[in-house]
Tab-separated table of N, CA and C and ligand atoms in Angstrom:
chain	number	residue	atom	x	y	z
A	1452	MET	N	-51.297	-29.168	90.515
A	1452	MET	CA	-50.589	-30.258	91.193
A	1452	MET	C	-51.575	-31.360	91.555
A	1453	GLU	N	-51.228	-32.589	91.169
A	1453	GLU	CA	-52.131	-33.700	91.445
A	1453	GLU	C	-51.685	-34.427	92.724
A	1454	ILE	N	-52.630	-34.545	93.660
A	1454	ILE	CA	-52.336	-35.270	94.909
A	1454	ILE	C	-52.975	-36.646	94.826
A	1455	ILE	N	-52.162	-37.663	94.955
A	1455	ILE	CA	-52.689	-39.029	94.947
A	1455	ILE	C	-52.488	-39.641	96.321
A	1456	ILE	N	-53.587	-40.176	96.858
A	1456	ILE	CA	-53.506	-40.826	98.170
A	1456	ILE	C	-53.596	-42.326	97.943
A	1457	GLU	N	-52.598	-43.043	98.428
A	1457	GLU	CA	-52.581	-44.495	98.207
A	1457	GLU	C	-51.940	-45.193	99.390
A	1458	LYS	N	-52.130	-46.513	99.422
A	1458	LYS	CA	-51.593	-47.314	100.514
A	1458	LYS	C	-50.064	-47.248	100.517
A	1459	MET	N	-49.485	-47.136	101.700
A	1459	MET	CA	-48.025	-47.136	101.789
A	1459	MET	C	-47.498	-48.557	101.591
A	1460	GLY	N	-46.440	-48.669	100.815
A	1460	GLY	CA	-45.804	-49.969	100.610
A	1460	GLY	C	-44.372	-49.923	101.119
A	1461	MET	N	-43.732	-51.092	101.135
A	1461	MET	CA	-42.343	-51.176	101.619
A	1461	MET	C	-41.419	-50.240	100.839
A	1462	SER	N	-41.713	-50.049	99.539
A	1462	SER	CA	-40.808	-49.220	98.729
A	1462	SER	C	-40.888	-47.737	99.125
A	1463	ASP	N	-41.944	-47.359	99.875
A	1463	ASP	CA	-42.072	-45.963	100.332
A	1463	ASP	C	-41.224	-45.684	101.571
A	1464	VAL	N	-40.820	-46.759	102.281
A	1464	VAL	CA	-40.230	-46.584	103.612
A	1464	VAL	C	-39.000	-45.657	103.621
A	1465	PRO	N	-38.051	-45.758	102.678
A	1465	PRO	CA	-36.899	-44.842	102.757
A	1465	PRO	C	-37.305	-43.369	102.707
A	1466	ARG	N	-38.226	-43.015	101.821
A	1466	ARG	CA	-38.639	-41.605	101.732
A	1466	ARG	C	-39.474	-41.187	102.938
A	1467	VAL	N	-40.303	-42.118	103.428
A	1467	VAL	CA	-41.112	-41.826	104.618
A	1467	VAL	C	-40.198	-41.580	105.821
A	1468	THR	N	-39.190	-42.430	105.966
A	1468	THR	CA	-38.279	-42.304	107.114
A	1468	THR	C	-37.501	-40.995	107.034
A	1469	GLU	N	-37.133	-40.610	105.831
A	1469	GLU	CA	-36.401	-39.351	105.652
A	1469	GLU	C	-37.274	-38.165	106.091
A	1470	LEU	N	-38.553	-38.186	105.681
A	1470	LEU	CA	-39.469	-37.097	106.058
A	1470	LEU	C	-39.757	-37.137	107.556
A	1471	GLU	N	-39.923	-38.331	108.087
A	1471	GLU	CA	-40.162	-38.518	109.526
A	1471	GLU	C	-39.028	-37.850	110.329
A	1472	ARG	N	-37.784	-38.032	109.871
A	1472	ARG	CA	-36.621	-37.452	110.572
A	1472	ARG	C	-36.621	-35.928	110.492
A	1473	GLN	N	-37.119	-35.403	109.355
A	1473	GLN	CA	-37.159	-33.937	109.208
A	1473	GLN	C	-38.193	-33.322	110.142
A	1474	ILE	N	-39.292	-34.066	110.401
A	1474	ILE	CA	-40.449	-33.467	111.081
A	1474	ILE	C	-40.469	-33.713	112.584
A	1475	PHE	N	-40.083	-34.923	113.029
A	1475	PHE	CA	-40.286	-35.273	114.436
A	1475	PHE	C	-38.966	-35.354	115.206
A	1476	SER	N	-39.015	-34.949	116.493
A	1476	SER	CA	-37.808	-34.992	117.325
A	1476	SER	C	-37.507	-36.413	117.808
A	1477	MET	N	-38.517	-37.293	117.802
A	1477	MET	CA	-38.302	-38.702	118.176
A	1477	MET	C	-38.801	-39.569	117.016
A	1478	PRO	N	-38.096	-39.530	115.870
A	1478	PRO	CA	-38.631	-40.181	114.662
A	1478	PRO	C	-38.658	-41.696	114.745
A	1479	TRP	N	-39.632	-42.295	114.085
A	1479	TRP	CA	-39.651	-43.751	113.932
A	1479	TRP	C	-38.531	-44.158	112.980
A	1480	SER	N	-37.985	-45.354	113.216
A	1480	SER	CA	-36.940	-45.880	112.329
A	1480	SER	C	-37.590	-46.564	111.133
A	1481	ALA	N	-36.774	-46.830	110.123
A	1481	ALA	CA	-37.262	-47.586	108.958
A	1481	ALA	C	-37.791	-48.936	109.418
A	1482	GLN	N	-37.091	-49.534	110.383
A	1482	GLN	CA	-37.499	-50.856	110.864
A	1482	GLN	C	-38.882	-50.810	111.527
A	1483	SER	N	-39.165	-49.741	112.260
A	1483	SER	CA	-40.491	-49.615	112.894
A	1483	SER	C	-41.578	-49.551	111.828
A	1484	PHE	N	-41.322	-48.770	110.762
A	1484	PHE	CA	-42.324	-48.705	109.691
A	1484	PHE	C	-42.459	-50.062	109.002
A	1485	GLU	N	-41.338	-50.712	108.742
A	1485	GLU	CA	-41.395	-52.013	108.051
A	1485	GLU	C	-42.163	-53.040	108.867
A	1486	THR	N	-41.881	-53.081	110.172
A	1486	THR	CA	-42.589	-54.035	111.050
A	1486	THR	C	-44.076	-53.723	111.035
A	1487	SER	N	-44.420	-52.441	111.113
A	1487	SER	CA	-45.834	-52.060	111.105
A	1487	SER	C	-46.511	-52.476	109.799
A	1488	LEU	N	-45.834	-52.226	108.691
A	1488	LEU	CA	-46.457	-52.526	107.394
A	1488	LEU	C	-46.711	-54.025	107.216
A	1489	ARG	N	-45.964	-54.844	107.946
A	1489	ARG	CA	-46.171	-56.300	107.839
A	1489	ARG	C	-47.366	-56.766	108.650
A	1490	SER	N	-47.876	-55.909	109.541
A	1490	SER	CA	-48.978	-56.323	110.415
A	1490	SER	C	-50.321	-56.156	109.708
A	1491	LYS	N	-51.189	-57.134	109.861
A	1491	LYS	CA	-52.513	-57.035	109.240
A	1491	LYS	C	-53.390	-56.019	109.983
A	1492	ASP	N	-52.974	-55.601	111.163
A	1492	ASP	CA	-53.755	-54.645	111.952
A	1492	ASP	C	-53.367	-53.200	111.677
A	1493	VAL	N	-52.446	-53.018	110.752
A	1493	VAL	CA	-51.943	-51.677	110.493
A	1493	VAL	C	-52.260	-51.277	109.055
A	1494	LEU	N	-52.646	-50.014	108.890
A	1494	LEU	CA	-52.817	-49.470	107.539
A	1494	LEU	C	-52.179	-48.089	107.503
A	1495	TYR	N	-51.315	-47.871	106.536
A	1495	TYR	CA	-50.716	-46.556	106.327
A	1495	TYR	C	-51.045	-46.062	104.927
A	1496	LEU	N	-51.279	-44.754	104.816
A	1496	LEU	CA	-51.469	-44.128	103.504
A	1496	LEU	C	-50.368	-43.106	103.275
A	1497	THR	N	-50.068	-42.884	102.011
A	1497	THR	CA	-49.182	-41.776	101.648
A	1497	THR	C	-49.961	-40.810	100.760
A	1498	ALA	N	-49.528	-39.552	100.765
A	1498	ALA	CA	-50.028	-38.582	99.785
A	1498	ALA	C	-48.840	-38.229	98.908
A	1499	LYS	N	-49.033	-38.327	97.602
A	1499	LYS	CA	-47.942	-37.987	96.688
A	1499	LYS	C	-48.388	-36.837	95.792
A	1500	ALA	N	-47.518	-35.840	95.668
A	1500	ALA	CA	-47.798	-34.667	94.854
A	1500	ALA	C	-46.918	-34.767	93.622
A	1501	ASP	N	-47.540	-35.004	92.485
A	1501	ASP	CA	-46.787	-35.225	91.248
A	1501	ASP	C	-45.654	-36.227	91.487
A	1502	GLY	N	-45.974	-37.290	92.217
A	1502	GLY	CA	-45.015	-38.369	92.433
A	1502	GLY	C	-44.136	-38.207	93.658
A	1503	ALA	N	-44.017	-36.972	94.187
A	1503	ALA	CA	-43.132	-36.751	95.344
A	1503	ALA	C	-43.909	-36.985	96.636
A	1504	LEU	N	-43.240	-37.552	97.626
A	1504	LEU	CA	-43.927	-37.828	98.901
A	1504	LEU	C	-44.262	-36.509	99.607
A	1505	ALA	N	-45.566	-36.266	99.818
A	1505	ALA	CA	-46.006	-35.033	100.488
A	1505	ALA	C	-46.416	-35.303	101.927
A	1506	GLY	N	-46.847	-36.533	102.240
A	1506	GLY	CA	-47.258	-36.819	103.613
A	1506	GLY	C	-47.650	-38.267	103.786
A	1507	TYR	N	-47.934	-38.617	105.031
A	1507	TYR	CA	-48.340	-39.987	105.348
A	1507	TYR	C	-49.061	-40.005	106.682
A	1508	CYS	N	-49.813	-41.064	106.907
A	1508	CYS	CA	-50.474	-41.274	108.203
A	1508	CYS	C	-50.897	-42.737	108.263
A	1509	GLY	N	-51.202	-43.206	109.476
A	1509	GLY	CA	-51.592	-44.604	109.588
A	1509	GLY	C	-52.362	-44.888	110.851
A	1510	PHE	N	-52.870	-46.104	110.949
A	1510	PHE	CA	-53.492	-46.523	112.205
A	1510	PHE	C	-53.097	-47.943	112.564
A	1511	PHE	N	-53.251	-48.226	113.856
A	1511	PHE	CA	-53.087	-49.575	114.393
A	1511	PHE	C	-54.450	-49.977	114.934
A	1512	GLN	N	-55.007	-51.044	114.399
A	1512	GLN	CA	-56.360	-51.474	114.768
A	1512	GLN	C	-56.331	-52.476	115.912
A	1513	SER	N	-57.265	-52.306	116.830
A	1513	SER	CA	-57.460	-53.285	117.890
A	1513	SER	C	-58.969	-53.501	117.987
A	1514	PHE	N	-59.439	-54.616	117.453
A	1514	PHE	CA	-60.874	-54.906	117.365
A	1514	PHE	C	-61.596	-53.764	116.642
A	1515	ASP	N	-62.598	-53.120	117.287
A	1515	ASP	CA	-63.345	-52.073	116.575
A	1515	ASP	C	-62.819	-50.674	116.885
A	1516	GLU	N	-61.569	-50.616	117.423
A	1516	GLU	CA	-60.963	-49.306	117.694
A	1516	GLU	C	-59.602	-49.218	116.995
A	1517	ALA	N	-59.157	-48.006	116.764
A	1517	ALA	CA	-57.827	-47.860	116.160
A	1517	ALA	C	-57.158	-46.588	116.653
A	1518	ASP	N	-55.829	-46.693	116.752
A	1518	ASP	CA	-54.972	-45.599	117.187
A	1518	ASP	C	-54.333	-44.975	115.956
A	1519	ILE	N	-54.555	-43.703	115.745
A	1519	ILE	CA	-53.953	-43.030	114.583
A	1519	ILE	C	-52.538	-42.569	114.938
A	1520	MET	N	-51.603	-42.815	114.004
A	1520	MET	CA	-50.184	-42.562	114.301
A	1520	MET	C	-49.510	-41.822	113.139
A	1521	ASN	N	-48.406	-41.202	113.453
A	1521	ASN	CA	-47.496	-40.644	112.437
A	1521	ASN	C	-48.221	-39.816	111.379
A	1522	VAL	N	-48.913	-38.768	111.821
A	1522	VAL	CA	-49.572	-37.876	110.853
A	1522	VAL	C	-48.565	-36.792	110.472
A	1523	ALA	N	-48.211	-36.735	109.204
A	1523	ALA	CA	-47.178	-35.779	108.804
A	1523	ALA	C	-47.396	-35.301	107.379
A	1524	VAL	N	-47.153	-34.002	107.180
A	1524	VAL	CA	-47.175	-33.423	105.832
A	1524	VAL	C	-45.919	-32.563	105.677
A	1525	ARG	N	-45.223	-32.730	104.575
A	1525	ARG	CA	-43.993	-31.970	104.309
A	1525	ARG	C	-44.317	-30.469	104.341
A	1526	GLU	N	-43.427	-29.701	104.940
A	1526	GLU	CA	-43.720	-28.292	105.210
A	1526	GLU	C	-44.254	-27.548	103.983
A	1527	LYS	N	-43.623	-27.742	102.836
A	1527	LYS	CA	-44.024	-26.935	101.675
A	1527	LYS	C	-45.400	-27.321	101.127
A	1528	PHE	N	-45.948	-28.440	101.604
A	1528	PHE	CA	-47.272	-28.849	101.129
A	1528	PHE	C	-48.370	-28.593	102.156
A	1529	ARG	N	-48.015	-27.932	103.264
A	1529	ARG	CA	-49.014	-27.760	104.337
A	1529	ARG	C	-50.050	-26.695	103.983
A	1530	GLY	N	-51.194	-26.748	104.684
A	1530	GLY	CA	-52.237	-25.731	104.517
A	1530	GLY	C	-53.041	-25.884	103.242
A	1531	GLN	N	-52.960	-27.050	102.617
A	1531	GLN	CA	-53.704	-27.272	101.366
A	1531	GLN	C	-54.723	-28.400	101.526
A	1532	GLY	N	-54.953	-28.817	102.755
A	1532	GLY	CA	-55.959	-29.850	102.989
A	1532	GLY	C	-55.462	-31.271	102.780
A	1533	ILE	N	-54.152	-31.456	102.663
A	1533	ILE	CA	-53.638	-32.810	102.395
A	1533	ILE	C	-53.834	-33.714	103.615
A	1534	ALA	N	-53.534	-33.222	104.807
A	1534	ALA	CA	-53.710	-34.059	106.009
A	1534	ALA	C	-55.187	-34.408	106.181
A	1535	TYR	N	-56.032	-33.439	105.972
A	1535	TYR	CA	-57.470	-33.684	106.129
A	1535	TYR	C	-57.925	-34.780	105.161
A	1536	ARG	N	-57.522	-34.672	103.914
A	1536	ARG	CA	-57.924	-35.671	102.903
A	1536	ARG	C	-57.392	-37.057	103.242
A	1537	MET	N	-56.115	-37.106	103.623
A	1537	MET	CA	-55.501	-38.408	103.954
A	1537	MET	C	-56.233	-39.060	105.119
A	1538	LEU	N	-56.501	-38.262	106.156
A	1538	LEU	CA	-57.118	-38.833	107.362
A	1538	LEU	C	-58.559	-39.257	107.096
A	1539	ARG	N	-59.276	-38.479	106.301
A	1539	ARG	CA	-60.660	-38.896	105.971
A	1539	ARG	C	-60.638	-40.222	105.239
A	1540	GLU	N	-59.719	-40.320	104.297
A	1540	GLU	CA	-59.650	-41.567	103.522
A	1540	GLU	C	-59.235	-42.736	104.414
A	1541	LEU	N	-58.261	-42.484	105.290
A	1541	LEU	CA	-57.798	-43.529	106.215
A	1541	LEU	C	-58.961	-44.008	107.085
A	1542	MET	N	-59.749	-43.061	107.595
A	1542	MET	CA	-60.854	-43.416	108.489
A	1542	MET	C	-61.974	-44.123	107.729
A	1543	GLU	N	-62.172	-43.741	106.484
A	1543	GLU	CA	-63.180	-44.454	105.675
A	1543	GLU	C	-62.745	-45.894	105.408
A	1544	LEU	N	-61.474	-46.078	105.084
A	1544	LEU	CA	-60.972	-47.441	104.858
A	1544	LEU	C	-61.059	-48.252	106.143
A	1545	GLY	N	-60.829	-47.589	107.272
A	1545	GLY	CA	-60.937	-48.260	108.561
A	1545	GLY	C	-62.354	-48.712	108.834
A	1546	ARG	N	-63.292	-47.887	108.433
A	1546	ARG	CA	-64.700	-48.253	108.641
A	1546	ARG	C	-65.011	-49.558	107.908
A	1547	ASP	N	-64.460	-49.699	106.715
A	1547	ASP	CA	-64.664	-50.953	105.955
A	1547	ASP	C	-64.064	-52.148	106.683
A	1548	ARG	N	-63.077	-51.897	107.548
A	1548	ARG	CA	-62.466	-52.992	108.326
A	1548	ARG	C	-63.150	-53.176	109.671
A	1549	GLY	N	-64.221	-52.418	109.911
A	1549	GLY	CA	-64.980	-52.596	111.150
A	1549	GLY	C	-64.567	-51.671	112.282
A	1550	ILE	N	-63.786	-50.633	111.965
A	1550	ILE	CA	-63.380	-49.710	113.029
A	1550	ILE	C	-64.512	-48.714	113.301
A	1551	LEU	N	-64.887	-48.627	114.573
A	1551	LEU	CA	-65.985	-47.746	114.964
A	1551	LEU	C	-65.503	-46.489	115.676
A	1552	ARG	N	-64.337	-46.552	116.287
A	1552	ARG	CA	-63.829	-45.414	117.074
A	1552	ARG	C	-62.337	-45.257	116.843
A	1553	TYR	N	-61.907	-44.006	116.797
A	1553	TYR	CA	-60.478	-43.722	116.634
A	1553	TYR	C	-59.976	-42.921	117.827
A	1554	THR	N	-58.721	-43.151	118.159
A	1554	THR	CA	-58.079	-42.349	119.193
A	1554	THR	C	-56.702	-41.910	118.718
A	1555	LEU	N	-56.166	-40.897	119.357
A	1555	LEU	CA	-54.795	-40.450	119.078
A	1555	LEU	C	-54.306	-39.589	120.225
A	1556	GLU	N	-52.997	-39.392	120.262
A	1556	GLU	CA	-52.401	-38.440	121.203
A	1556	GLU	C	-51.739	-37.336	120.395
A	1557	VAL	N	-51.789	-36.141	120.946
A	1557	VAL	CA	-51.177	-35.013	120.253
A	1557	VAL	C	-50.568	-34.092	121.300
A	1558	ARG	N	-49.433	-33.462	120.943
A	1558	ARG	CA	-48.801	-32.515	121.876
A	1558	ARG	C	-49.799	-31.406	122.212
A	1559	ALA	N	-49.885	-31.066	123.504
A	1559	ALA	CA	-50.878	-30.083	123.948
A	1559	ALA	C	-50.695	-28.735	123.240
A	1560	GLY	N	-49.457	-28.422	122.843
A	1560	GLY	CA	-49.217	-27.139	122.194
A	1560	GLY	C	-49.401	-27.160	120.684
A	1561	ASN	N	-49.746	-28.302	120.125
A	1561	ASN	CA	-49.846	-28.424	118.658
A	1561	ASN	C	-51.255	-28.049	118.197
A	1562	LYS	N	-51.487	-26.725	118.230
A	1562	LYS	CA	-52.838	-26.224	117.950
A	1562	LYS	C	-53.293	-26.566	116.535
A	1563	THR	N	-52.365	-26.537	115.582
A	1563	THR	CA	-52.710	-26.861	114.189
A	1563	THR	C	-53.285	-28.269	114.106
A	1564	ALA	N	-52.570	-29.221	114.714
A	1564	ALA	CA	-53.020	-30.613	114.640
A	1564	ALA	C	-54.322	-30.806	115.417
A	1565	ILE	N	-54.433	-30.169	116.584
A	1565	ILE	CA	-55.661	-30.322	117.387
A	1565	ILE	C	-56.859	-29.804	116.596
A	1566	HIS	N	-56.674	-28.651	115.937
A	1566	HIS	CA	-57.764	-28.095	115.120
A	1566	HIS	C	-58.124	-29.047	113.979
A	1567	LEU	N	-57.101	-29.603	113.359
A	1567	LEU	CA	-57.332	-30.569	112.262
A	1567	LEU	C	-58.147	-31.759	112.777
A	1568	TYR	N	-57.765	-32.307	113.920
A	1568	TYR	CA	-58.466	-33.485	114.448
A	1568	TYR	C	-59.896	-33.134	114.862
A	1569	GLU	N	-60.082	-31.921	115.399
A	1569	GLU	CA	-61.459	-31.520	115.759
A	1569	GLU	C	-62.330	-31.442	114.505
A	1570	LYS	N	-61.729	-30.942	113.415
A	1570	LYS	CA	-62.487	-30.887	112.145
A	1570	LYS	C	-62.908	-32.279	111.685
A	1571	LEU	N	-62.121	-33.286	112.093
A	1571	LEU	CA	-62.416	-34.666	111.695
A	1571	LEU	C	-63.310	-35.380	112.712
A	1572	GLY	N	-63.781	-34.646	113.713
A	1572	GLY	CA	-64.735	-35.219	114.668
A	1572	GLY	C	-64.129	-35.715	115.964
A	1573	PHE	N	-62.822	-35.467	116.174
A	1573	PHE	CA	-62.201	-35.889	117.435
A	1573	PHE	C	-62.514	-34.875	118.538
A	1574	LYS	N	-62.614	-35.410	119.758
A	1574	LYS	CA	-62.804	-34.541	120.925
A	1574	LYS	C	-61.742	-34.874	121.964
A	1575	SER	N	-61.286	-33.845	122.681
A	1575	SER	CA	-60.300	-34.071	123.746
A	1575	SER	C	-60.999	-34.713	124.926
A	1576	VAL	N	-60.412	-35.807	125.435
A	1576	VAL	CA	-61.034	-36.477	126.572
A	1576	VAL	C	-60.120	-36.505	127.792
A	1577	GLY	N	-58.880	-36.111	127.635
A	1577	GLY	CA	-57.999	-36.118	128.806
A	1577	GLY	C	-56.583	-35.718	128.441
A	1578	ILE	N	-55.768	-35.647	129.473
A	1578	ILE	CA	-54.365	-35.220	129.323
A	1578	ILE	C	-53.476	-36.322	129.879
A	1579	ARG	N	-52.394	-36.641	129.172
A	1579	ARG	CA	-51.385	-37.547	129.724
A	1579	ARG	C	-50.175	-36.679	130.081
A	1580	LYS	N	-49.980	-36.476	131.370
A	1580	LYS	CA	-48.961	-35.536	131.868
A	1580	LYS	C	-47.553	-35.946	131.440
A	1581	GLY	N	-46.812	-35.043	130.834
A	1581	GLY	CA	-45.411	-35.279	130.507
A	1581	GLY	C	-45.172	-36.458	129.576
A	1582	PHE	N	-46.135	-36.765	128.737
A	1582	PHE	CA	-46.077	-37.946	127.855
A	1582	PHE	C	-44.942	-37.846	126.830
A	1583	TYR	N	-44.742	-36.655	126.295
A	1583	TYR	CA	-43.737	-36.484	125.229
A	1583	TYR	C	-42.377	-36.069	125.777
A	1584	GLU	N	-41.327	-36.459	125.041
A	1584	GLU	CA	-39.967	-36.004	125.340
A	1584	GLU	C	-39.470	-35.153	124.175
A	1585	LYS	N	-38.381	-34.446	124.421
A	1585	LYS	CA	-37.685	-33.659	123.375
A	1585	LYS	C	-38.636	-32.715	122.615
A	1586	PRO	N	-39.226	-31.707	123.179
A	1586	PRO	CA	-39.213	-31.344	124.591
A	1586	PRO	C	-40.339	-32.045	125.348
A	1587	ARG	N	-40.138	-32.143	126.674
A	1587	ARG	CA	-41.166	-32.726	127.550
A	1587	ARG	C	-42.456	-31.918	127.417
A	1588	GLU	N	-43.559	-32.591	127.209
A	1588	GLU	CA	-44.840	-31.880	127.029
A	1588	GLU	C	-45.993	-32.843	127.311
A	1589	ASP	N	-47.109	-32.296	127.745
A	1589	ASP	CA	-48.304	-33.124	127.974
A	1589	ASP	C	-48.886	-33.562	126.633
A	1590	ALA	N	-49.578	-34.711	126.664
A	1590	ALA	CA	-50.338	-35.141	125.484
A	1590	ALA	C	-51.817	-34.917	125.747
A	1591	VAL	N	-52.506	-34.455	124.717
A	1591	VAL	CA	-53.967	-34.440	124.759
A	1591	VAL	C	-54.419	-35.758	124.144
A	1592	ILE	N	-55.315	-36.462	124.834
A	1592	ILE	CA	-55.869	-37.714	124.306
A	1592	ILE	C	-57.188	-37.367	123.636
A	1593	MET	N	-57.319	-37.769	122.374
A	1593	MET	CA	-58.554	-37.450	121.643
A	1593	MET	C	-59.218	-38.739	121.153
A	1594	TRP	N	-60.535	-38.704	121.088
A	1594	TRP	CA	-61.319	-39.848	120.597
A	1594	TRP	C	-62.427	-39.350	119.680
A	1595	THR	N	-62.805	-40.182	118.737
A	1595	THR	CA	-64.080	-39.951	118.048
A	1595	THR	C	-65.136	-40.690	118.866
A	1596	ASN	N	-66.335	-40.137	118.908
A	1596	ASN	CA	-67.423	-40.744	119.706
A	1596	ASN	C	-68.257	-41.610	118.824
A	1597	ASP	N	-67.760	-42.718	118.429
A	1597	ASP	CA	-68.452	-43.375	117.332
A	1597	ASP	C	-68.795	-44.814	117.659
A	1598	ARG	N	-69.571	-44.992	118.686
A	1598	ARG	CA	-69.928	-46.360	119.058
A	1598	ARG	C	-71.159	-46.857	118.296
A	1599	THR	N	-71.790	-45.987	117.505
A	1599	THR	CA	-73.038	-46.345	116.839
A	1599	THR	C	-72.799	-46.980	115.476
A	1600	GLY	N	-71.568	-46.910	114.989
A	1600	GLY	CA	-71.304	-47.421	113.645
A	1600	GLY	C	-71.392	-46.321	112.600
A	1601	GLU	N	-71.863	-45.150	113.023
A	1601	GLU	CA	-71.874	-44.020	112.094
A	1601	GLU	C	-70.531	-43.320	112.155
A	1602	SER	N	-70.168	-42.686	111.087
A	1602	SER	CA	-68.893	-42.007	111.078
A	1602	SER	C	-68.904	-40.854	112.074
A	1603	GLY	N	-67.810	-40.703	112.802
A	1603	GLY	CA	-67.718	-39.621	113.777
A	1603	GLY	C	-67.283	-38.331	113.143
A	1604	TYR	N	-67.007	-38.319	111.876
A	1604	TYR	CA	-66.433	-37.094	111.298
A	1604	TYR	C	-67.294	-36.526	110.196
A	1605	CYS	N	-68.570	-36.941	110.120
A	1605	CYS	CA	-69.450	-36.348	109.107
A	1605	CYS	C	-70.104	-35.098	109.646
B	1326	COA	C1	-50.506	-31.141	111.420
B	1326	COA	C2	-50.244	-31.323	109.916
B	1326	COA	C3	-50.197	-32.801	109.588
B	1326	COA	C4	-51.386	-30.639	109.140
B	1326	COA	O1	-51.169	-30.901	107.755
B	1326	COA	P1	-51.831	-29.988	106.606
B	1326	COA	O2	-51.868	-30.785	105.347
B	1326	COA	O3	-51.172	-28.679	106.572
B	1326	COA	O4	-53.313	-29.781	107.181
B	1326	COA	P2	-54.575	-29.379	106.296
B	1326	COA	O5	-54.146	-28.447	105.208
B	1326	COA	O6	-55.318	-30.597	105.951
B	1326	COA	O7	-55.385	-28.500	107.319
B	1326	COA	C5	-56.438	-29.020	108.021
B	1326	COA	C6	-56.689	-28.084	109.202
B	1326	COA	O8	-55.485	-27.985	109.969
B	1326	COA	C7	-55.396	-26.662	110.473
B	1326	COA	N1	-54.233	-25.976	109.933
B	1326	COA	C8	-53.485	-26.297	108.873
B	1326	COA	N2	-52.463	-25.450	108.719
B	1326	COA	C9	-52.573	-24.570	109.730
B	1326	COA	C10	-51.799	-23.458	110.148
B	1326	COA	N3	-50.706	-23.074	109.471
B	1326	COA	N4	-52.191	-22.783	111.247
B	1326	COA	C11	-53.293	-23.172	111.949
B	1326	COA	N5	-54.071	-24.212	111.597
B	1326	COA	C12	-53.717	-24.892	110.518
B	1326	COA	C13	-56.584	-25.970	110.042
B	1326	COA	O9	-57.542	-26.170	111.049
B	1326	COA	C14	-57.020	-26.678	108.832
B	1326	COA	O10	-58.370	-26.505	108.702
B	1326	COA	P3	-58.945	-25.285	107.799
B	1326	COA	O11	-58.734	-25.731	106.407
B	1326	COA	O12	-60.382	-25.223	108.226
B	1326	COA	O13	-58.189	-24.068	108.140
B	1326	COA	C15	-48.902	-30.642	109.485
B	1326	COA	O14	-48.928	-29.323	109.951
B	1326	COA	C16	-47.659	-31.354	110.017
B	1326	COA	O15	-47.148	-32.285	109.411
B	1326	COA	N6	-47.167	-30.876	111.157
B	1326	COA	C17	-45.965	-31.469	111.777
B	1326	COA	C18	-46.220	-32.866	112.282
B	1326	COA	C19	-47.370	-32.916	113.252
B	1326	COA	O16	-47.543	-32.051	114.097
B	1326	COA	N7	-48.164	-33.983	113.155
B	1326	COA	C20	-49.268	-34.261	114.056
B	1326	COA	C21	-48.760	-35.072	115.180
B	1326	COA	S1	-50.090	-35.583	116.242
């Protein structure tokens, strides 16, 4: 199976939104993705497995920092390193845009995702109490420690 990681375009939005609805209890709408894709501060990637959408992720840049959002891999494609590959590529592309540090929030109980982010160099720096709804849950706030310009995930 060939996995291709490429920039998300407007034509991906219907399939992305469909997967988003399958995976998240508070899914983003097609309009939210479309608005994001129009912003020069946003970059989203998709992973396609033999042409089928396997996953996606993105960031919102603010100066030399960026917030990673909407990390998702279709259930049948999980555990094969697709999220890791997508995020590494996303962070490398971000570095070319001058991003030095990344942050994200993750459900405190989402051990799989927390482990994935730690592998990419993120560290937990705090908790946002009751941040998530459906179900209500704390968020762990994670950051890469990358103020030197070196990659935080090598
Ligand atoms: C979190 C998610 C994106 C991981 O995608 P994935 O492609 O399966 O992840 P990878 O195969 O790249 O795995 C990378 C690491 O994640 C962890 N991981 C993946 N699958 C796991 C599992 N079933 N159990 C525990 N850890 C797991 C491992 O640490 C793995 O590292 P390893 O290879 O050293 O074991 C995917 O599970 C998903 O879409 N979950 C639902 C949405 C979600 O929670 N998104 C994150 C919101 S912040």
